[in-house]
mmCIF file of C-alpha atoms in Angstrom:
data_model
loop_
_atom_site.group_PDB
_atom_site.id
_atom_site.type_symbol
_atom_site.label_atom_id
_atom_site.label_comp_id
_atom_site.label_asym_id
_atom_site.label_seq_id
_atom_site.Cartn_x
_atom_site.Cartn_y
_atom_site.Cartn_z
ATOM 1 C CA UNK E 13 0.000 0.000 0.000
ATOM 2 C CA UNK E 14 1.190 3.506 -0.869
ATOM 3 C CA UNK E 15 -0.122 6.730 0.653
ATOM 4 C CA UNK E 16 0.992 10.084 -0.769
ATOM 5 C CA UNK E 17 0.998 13.309 1.213
ATOM 6 C CA UNK E 18 0.214 15.930 -1.436
ATOM 7 C CA UNK E 19 0.977 18.918 0.813
ATOM 8 C CA UNK E 20 3.535 19.084 3.583
ATOM 9 C CA UNK E 21 6.145 21.477 5.026
ATOM 10 C CA UNK E 22 8.853 19.102 6.221
ATOM 11 C CA UNK E 23 11.334 21.870 6.972
ATOM 12 C CA UNK E 24 8.881 23.271 9.546
ATOM 13 C CA UNK E 25 8.423 19.933 11.315
ATOM 14 C CA UNK E 26 11.939 18.692 11.861
ATOM 15 C CA UNK E 27 14.406 19.962 14.431
ATOM 16 C CA UNK E 28 17.595 18.851 16.179
ATOM 17 C CA UNK E 29 15.737 16.589 18.593
ATOM 18 C CA UNK E 30 16.358 12.973 17.663
ATOM 19 C CA UNK E 31 12.664 12.043 17.688
ATOM 20 C CA UNK E 32 11.906 14.881 15.254
ATOM 21 C CA UNK E 33 14.926 14.447 13.007
ATOM 22 C CA UNK E 34 14.234 14.242 9.280
ATOM 23 C CA UNK E 35 15.193 10.563 9.118
ATOM 24 C CA UNK E 36 12.915 9.683 12.042
ATOM 25 C CA UNK E 37 9.987 11.618 10.591
ATOM 26 C CA UNK E 38 10.406 9.812 7.252
ATOM 27 C CA UNK E 39 10.800 6.424 8.951
ATOM 28 C CA UNK E 40 7.660 7.032 10.993
ATOM 29 C CA UNK E 41 5.831 7.952 7.775
ATOM 30 C CA UNK E 42 6.976 4.803 6.024
ATOM 31 C CA UNK E 43 5.628 2.666 8.872
ATOM 32 C CA UNK E 44 2.207 4.190 8.202
ATOM 33 C CA UNK E 45 2.587 3.541 4.428
ATOM 34 C CA UNK E 46 3.199 7.235 3.631
ATOM 35 C CA UNK E 47 5.938 6.624 1.090
ATOM 36 C CA UNK E 48 5.866 9.812 -0.989
ATOM 37 C CA UNK E 49 5.621 13.446 0.065
ATOM 38 C CA UNK E 50 5.136 16.674 -1.876
ATOM 39 C CA UNK E 51 7.053 19.298 0.086
ATOM 40 C CA UNK E 52 5.486 22.679 -0.587
ATOM 41 C CA UNK E 53 7.274 26.038 -0.453
ATOM 42 C CA UNK E 54 5.806 29.339 0.702
ATOM 43 C CA UNK E 55 8.538 31.745 -0.482
ATOM 44 C CA UNK E 56 11.771 31.683 -2.467
ATOM 45 C CA UNK E 57 13.790 31.833 0.742
ATOM 46 C CA UNK E 58 11.809 28.897 2.083
ATOM 47 C CA UNK E 59 12.297 26.928 -1.158
ATOM 48 C CA UNK E 60 16.083 27.416 -1.086
ATOM 49 C CA UNK E 61 16.193 26.432 2.584
ATOM 50 C CA UNK E 62 14.166 23.248 2.142
ATOM 51 C CA UNK E 63 16.234 22.112 -0.863
ATOM 52 C CA UNK E 64 19.383 22.303 1.269
ATOM 53 C CA UNK E 65 17.671 20.755 4.284
ATOM 54 C CA UNK E 66 16.158 17.817 2.407
ATOM 55 C CA UNK E 67 19.231 17.223 0.215
ATOM 56 C CA UNK E 68 17.210 15.679 -2.595
ATOM 57 C CA UNK E 69 15.900 12.853 -0.440
ATOM 58 C CA UNK E 70 14.332 10.038 -2.407
ATOM 59 C CA UNK E 71 10.532 9.917 -2.547
ATOM 60 C CA UNK E 72 10.173 13.652 -1.864
ATOM 61 C CA UNK E 73 8.832 15.965 -4.561
ATOM 62 C CA UNK E 74 8.924 19.749 -4.471
ATOM 63 C CA UNK E 75 6.842 22.755 -5.392
ATOM 64 C CA UNK E 76 8.030 26.330 -5.796
ATOM 65 C CA UNK E 77 5.878 29.397 -5.285
ATOM 66 C CA UNK E 78 5.003 32.371 -3.106
ATOM 67 C CA UNK E 79 2.184 32.078 -0.576
ATOM 68 C CA UNK E 80 -0.193 35.088 -0.378
ATOM 69 C CA UNK E 81 1.299 35.939 3.041
ATOM 70 C CA UNK E 82 4.745 36.462 1.520
ATOM 71 C CA UNK E 83 4.115 38.712 -1.461
ATOM 72 C CA UNK E 84 7.026 41.105 -2.056
ATOM 73 C CA UNK E 85 6.792 44.154 -4.315
ATOM 74 C CA UNK E 86 10.207 43.688 -5.925
ATOM 75 C CA UNK E 87 10.061 39.942 -6.439
ATOM 76 C CA UNK E 88 11.081 38.898 -9.947
ATOM 77 C CA UNK E 89 8.992 36.145 -11.444
ATOM 78 C CA UNK E 90 12.093 34.947 -13.301
ATOM 79 C CA UNK E 91 13.470 33.821 -9.946
ATOM 80 C CA UNK E 92 10.408 31.634 -9.375
ATOM 81 C CA UNK E 93 10.553 30.316 -12.925
ATOM 82 C CA UNK E 94 14.260 29.477 -12.713
ATOM 83 C CA UNK E 95 13.824 27.393 -9.560
ATOM 84 C CA UNK E 96 10.682 25.742 -10.896
ATOM 85 C CA UNK E 97 12.455 24.353 -13.955
ATOM 86 C CA UNK E 98 14.194 21.731 -11.833
ATOM 87 C CA UNK E 99 13.006 18.208 -12.661
ATOM 88 C CA UNK E 100 11.946 17.312 -9.116
ATOM 89 C CA UNK E 101 9.852 20.486 -8.834
ATOM 90 C CA UNK E 102 6.508 19.131 -9.995
ATOM 91 C CA UNK E 103 4.219 22.059 -9.143
ATOM 92 C CA UNK E 104 3.981 25.816 -8.710
ATOM 93 C CA UNK E 105 2.840 26.663 -5.220
ATOM 94 C CA UNK E 106 1.581 27.275 -2.844
ATOM 95 C CA UNK E 107 -0.004 30.304 -4.436
ATOM 96 C CA UNK E 108 -3.401 31.947 -4.192
ATOM 97 C CA UNK E 109 -5.443 34.352 -2.099
ATOM 98 C CA UNK E 110 -5.906 34.796 1.631
ATOM 99 C CA UNK E 111 -8.419 37.390 2.817
ATOM 100 C CA UNK E 112 -8.210 36.457 6.493
ATOM 101 C CA UNK E 113 -7.463 39.120 9.090
ATOM 102 C CA UNK E 114 -4.004 37.589 9.568
ATOM 103 C CA UNK E 115 -2.827 38.655 6.113
ATOM 104 C CA UNK E 116 -1.533 42.210 5.815
ATOM 105 C CA UNK E 117 -1.082 42.081 2.022
ATOM 106 C CA UNK E 118 -3.869 43.939 0.199
ATOM 107 C CA UNK E 119 -6.187 42.037 -2.126
ATOM 108 C CA UNK E 120 -5.018 43.817 -5.274
ATOM 109 C CA UNK E 121 -1.393 42.788 -4.750
ATOM 110 C CA UNK E 122 -2.393 39.237 -3.845
ATOM 111 C CA UNK E 123 -4.336 38.879 -7.088
ATOM 112 C CA UNK E 124 -1.455 40.340 -9.093
ATOM 113 C CA UNK E 125 1.043 37.828 -7.690
ATOM 114 C CA UNK E 126 -1.396 34.944 -8.078
ATOM 115 C CA UNK E 127 -1.895 35.699 -11.776
ATOM 116 C CA UNK E 128 1.852 36.092 -12.373
ATOM 117 C CA UNK E 129 2.542 32.676 -10.905
ATOM 118 C CA UNK E 130 -0.261 31.067 -12.880
ATOM 119 C CA UNK E 131 1.505 32.336 -16.013
ATOM 120 C CA UNK E 132 4.675 30.533 -14.911
ATOM 121 C CA UNK E 133 2.652 27.364 -14.433
ATOM 122 C CA UNK E 134 1.276 27.583 -17.962
ATOM 123 C CA UNK E 135 4.702 28.309 -19.442
ATOM 124 C CA UNK E 136 6.360 25.373 -17.660
ATOM 125 C CA UNK E 137 3.299 23.121 -18.031
ATOM 126 C CA UNK E 138 3.221 22.322 -14.324
ATOM 127 C CA UNK E 139 0.086 22.226 -12.117
ATOM 128 C CA UNK E 140 -0.516 24.782 -9.386
ATOM 129 C CA UNK E 141 -1.172 24.286 -5.683
ATOM 130 C CA UNK E 142 -3.789 26.802 -4.591
ATOM 131 C CA UNK E 143 -4.240 28.303 -1.147
ATOM 132 C CA UNK E 144 -7.632 29.993 -0.741
ATOM 133 C CA UNK E 145 -9.033 31.340 2.514
ATOM 134 C CA UNK E 146 -12.150 33.537 2.677
ATOM 135 C CA UNK E 147 -11.558 34.131 -1.024
ATOM 136 C CA UNK E 148 -13.121 31.246 -2.928
ATOM 137 C CA UNK E 149 -15.138 33.366 -5.384
ATOM 138 C CA UNK E 150 -12.148 35.493 -6.435
ATOM 139 C CA UNK E 151 -9.973 32.376 -6.590
ATOM 140 C CA UNK E 152 -12.387 30.602 -8.927
ATOM 141 C CA UNK E 153 -12.776 33.711 -11.098
ATOM 142 C CA UNK E 154 -9.008 34.113 -11.537
ATOM 143 C CA UNK E 155 -8.570 30.422 -12.360
ATOM 144 C CA UNK E 156 -11.384 30.660 -14.893
ATOM 145 C CA UNK E 157 -10.035 33.834 -16.514
ATOM 146 C CA UNK E 158 -6.515 32.393 -16.661
ATOM 147 C CA UNK E 159 -7.712 29.283 -18.533
ATOM 148 C CA UNK E 160 -5.489 27.168 -16.332
ATOM 149 C CA UNK E 161 -7.653 24.058 -16.675
ATOM 150 C CA UNK E 162 -5.394 22.386 -19.262
ATOM 151 C CA UNK E 163 -2.701 21.748 -16.640
ATOM 152 C CA UNK E 164 -4.995 22.005 -13.649
ATOM 153 C CA UNK E 165 -3.891 21.846 -10.079
ATOM 154 C CA UNK E 166 -4.999 21.351 -6.499
ATOM 155 C CA UNK E 167 -7.221 23.316 -4.187
ATOM 156 C CA UNK E 168 -5.306 22.446 -1.049
ATOM 157 C CA UNK E 169 -6.886 21.791 2.343
ATOM 158 C CA UNK E 170 -10.355 22.097 0.848
ATOM 159 C CA UNK E 171 -12.792 23.355 3.466
ATOM 160 C CA UNK E 172 -15.782 24.705 1.525
ATOM 161 C CA UNK E 173 -19.220 23.446 2.498
ATOM 162 C CA UNK E 174 -21.162 24.871 -0.441
ATOM 163 C CA UNK E 175 -21.731 22.364 -3.215
ATOM 164 C CA UNK E 176 -21.748 25.067 -5.919
ATOM 165 C CA UNK E 177 -18.091 25.930 -5.214
ATOM 166 C CA UNK E 178 -17.088 22.281 -5.372
ATOM 167 C CA UNK E 179 -18.759 21.926 -8.760
ATOM 168 C CA UNK E 180 -17.093 25.060 -10.137
ATOM 169 C CA UNK E 181 -13.686 23.778 -9.052
ATOM 170 C CA UNK E 182 -14.293 20.371 -10.606
ATOM 171 C CA UNK E 183 -15.435 22.069 -13.835
ATOM 172 C CA UNK E 184 -12.042 23.795 -13.940
ATOM 173 C CA UNK E 185 -10.335 20.373 -13.982
ATOM 174 C CA UNK E 186 -8.950 20.844 -10.465
ATOM 175 C CA UNK E 187 -8.295 18.249 -7.806
ATOM 176 C CA UNK E 188 -9.589 18.541 -4.261
ATOM 177 C CA UNK E 189 -7.062 17.827 -1.519
ATOM 178 C CA UNK E 190 -8.501 16.965 1.888
ATOM 179 C CA UNK E 191 -6.599 17.637 5.113
ATOM 180 C CA UNK E 192 -7.043 16.648 8.752
ATOM 181 C CA UNK E 193 -9.953 19.087 9.066
ATOM 182 C CA UNK E 194 -12.192 16.300 7.794
ATOM 183 C CA UNK E 195 -11.658 14.381 11.044
ATOM 184 C CA UNK E 196 -12.660 17.275 13.331
ATOM 185 C CA UNK E 197 -15.855 16.833 15.338
ATOM 186 C CA UNK E 198 -17.272 20.106 13.973
ATOM 187 C CA UNK E 199 -16.603 19.170 10.329
ATOM 188 C CA UNK E 200 -19.846 17.304 9.596
ATOM 189 C CA UNK E 201 -20.730 19.657 6.707
ATOM 190 C CA UNK E 202 -17.349 19.078 5.068
ATOM 191 C CA UNK E 203 -17.753 15.311 5.454
ATOM 192 C CA UNK E 204 -21.093 15.607 3.672
ATOM 193 C CA UNK E 205 -19.507 17.554 0.779
ATOM 194 C CA UNK E 206 -16.824 14.877 0.388
ATOM 195 C CA UNK E 207 -19.535 12.440 -0.663
ATOM 196 C CA UNK E 208 -19.920 14.496 -3.855
ATOM 197 C CA UNK E 209 -16.261 14.742 -4.902
ATOM 198 C CA UNK E 210 -15.604 12.584 -7.983
ATOM 199 C CA UNK E 211 -13.259 9.786 -6.956
ATOM 200 C CA UNK E 212 -10.880 10.667 -9.786
ATOM 201 C CA UNK E 213 -10.423 14.164 -8.294
ATOM 202 C CA UNK E 214 -9.557 13.354 -4.669
ATOM 203 C CA UNK E 215 -6.126 13.850 -3.106
ATOM 204 C CA UNK E 216 -5.129 13.856 0.566
ATOM 205 C CA UNK E 217 -2.655 15.894 2.595
ATOM 206 C CA UNK E 218 -1.485 16.658 6.107
ATOM 207 C CA UNK E 219 -0.371 20.291 5.630
ATOM 208 C CA UNK E 220 2.151 19.389 8.346
ATOM 209 C CA UNK E 221 2.957 20.830 10.813
ATOM 210 C CA UNK E 222 -0.576 22.277 10.801
ATOM 211 C CA UNK E 223 -4.090 20.799 11.042
ATOM 212 C CA UNK E 224 -3.345 17.579 12.893
ATOM 213 C CA UNK E 225 -6.215 15.098 12.501
ATOM 214 C CA UNK E 226 -8.003 13.329 15.311
ATOM 215 C CA UNK E 227 -6.713 11.661 17.454
ATOM 216 C CA UNK E 228 -3.727 14.070 17.409
ATOM 217 C CA UNK E 229 -5.530 17.395 17.114
ATOM 218 C CA UNK E 230 -3.669 20.154 18.959
ATOM 219 C CA UNK E 231 -0.266 18.526 18.434
ATOM 220 C CA UNK E 232 2.299 19.205 15.732
ATOM 221 C CA UNK E 233 1.217 17.385 12.587
ATOM 222 C CA UNK E 234 3.397 14.858 10.749
ATOM 223 C CA UNK E 235 3.112 13.073 7.379
ATOM 224 C CA UNK E 236 2.495 9.768 9.194
ATOM 225 C CA UNK E 237 -0.881 11.173 10.297
ATOM 226 C CA UNK E 238 -2.047 10.979 6.688
ATOM 227 C CA UNK E 239 -3.095 7.447 7.585
ATOM 228 C CA UNK E 240 -5.950 8.764 9.764
ATOM 229 C CA UNK E 241 -7.152 11.175 7.071
ATOM 230 C CA UNK E 242 -7.207 8.398 4.474
ATOM 231 C CA UNK E 243 -9.055 6.113 6.888
ATOM 232 C CA UNK E 244 -11.682 8.773 7.549
ATOM 233 C CA UNK E 245 -12.346 9.483 3.869
ATOM 234 C CA UNK E 246 -12.429 5.819 2.864
ATOM 235 C CA UNK E 247 -15.059 5.318 5.562
ATOM 236 C CA UNK E 248 -17.106 8.318 4.332
ATOM 237 C CA UNK E 249 -16.995 7.026 0.763
ATOM 238 C CA UNK E 250 -17.537 3.404 1.836
ATOM 239 C CA UNK E 251 -14.437 2.259 -0.044
ATOM 240 C CA UNK E 252 -12.020 -0.403 1.158
ATOM 241 C CA UNK E 253 -8.908 1.326 2.547
ATOM 242 C CA UNK E 254 -6.424 -0.296 0.166
ATOM 243 C CA UNK E 255 -8.622 0.548 -2.823
ATOM 244 C CA UNK E 256 -8.853 4.175 -1.704
ATOM 245 C CA UNK E 257 -5.061 4.411 -1.441
ATOM 246 C CA UNK E 258 -4.819 3.128 -5.024
ATOM 247 C CA UNK E 259 -7.304 5.755 -6.236
ATOM 248 C CA UNK E 260 -5.311 8.565 -4.601
ATOM 249 C CA UNK E 261 -2.056 7.238 -6.042
ATOM 250 C CA UNK E 262 -3.516 7.128 -9.552
ATOM 251 C CA UNK E 263 -4.889 10.663 -9.169
ATOM 252 C CA UNK E 264 -1.487 11.967 -8.071
ATOM 253 C CA UNK E 265 0.217 10.245 -10.982
ATOM 254 C CA UNK E 266 -2.305 11.633 -13.471
ATOM 255 C CA UNK E 267 -2.136 15.225 -12.244
ATOM 256 C CA UNK E 268 1.657 15.399 -12.129
ATOM 257 C CA UNK E 269 2.283 13.095 -15.096
ATOM 258 C CA UNK E 270 4.629 10.838 -13.131
ATOM 259 C CA UNK E 271 4.796 7.138 -12.371
ATOM 260 C CA UNK E 272 5.167 5.998 -8.773
ATOM 261 C CA UNK E 273 6.585 2.568 -8.049
#
């Protein structure tokens, strides 16, 4: 059985403590059948740091992009494009819009950077990983206007409970990645929405070190916890666990045009 964590920040999980060393985190993941990880960047500085930290570890893929929290006025898109050309960089992200009170970047600048990075995705023919918080309508409109659907991408940590938004995302040829939120006691509406996601459009993620699933909610998240997310969704969809893991693997392979052994 192979489980794939489609969104993780390994460099933010590991530290000098032996139990949280990179090798221990990866070994722990392997024991829970999490054998591949997509390590997602949030800024160019973060991307450069994680490449050095991970040292091209086997079974780890990368994305390169600037999160809406880290927009910089003088950033050159050529710097993103240059890093994204690397073979083991399989996606552009995480990029998108965040209209929460925690983000100090104005909406206009967020949209501008989002569109610029979508253009890189289209040029390099690599999918995008989309962060959207309190901004789903603008996110969908930008994706639609950009005609990104040929290469598609992921709406990461999907948490919308309105069926119309799910349908619009699916119509754009995007995948829906489900995080540990699905296991929360107050997530009954999200669990209901998951029943309507086409099986060929589902991916799963931990978003480690954030959003730990039950029974580890409140603790630092790890890729090994993907097991509990997969278990929860397979139960919701009434699919045998092994079969669900195969579906997710095939979806990951299709989106990123890679073959996983």
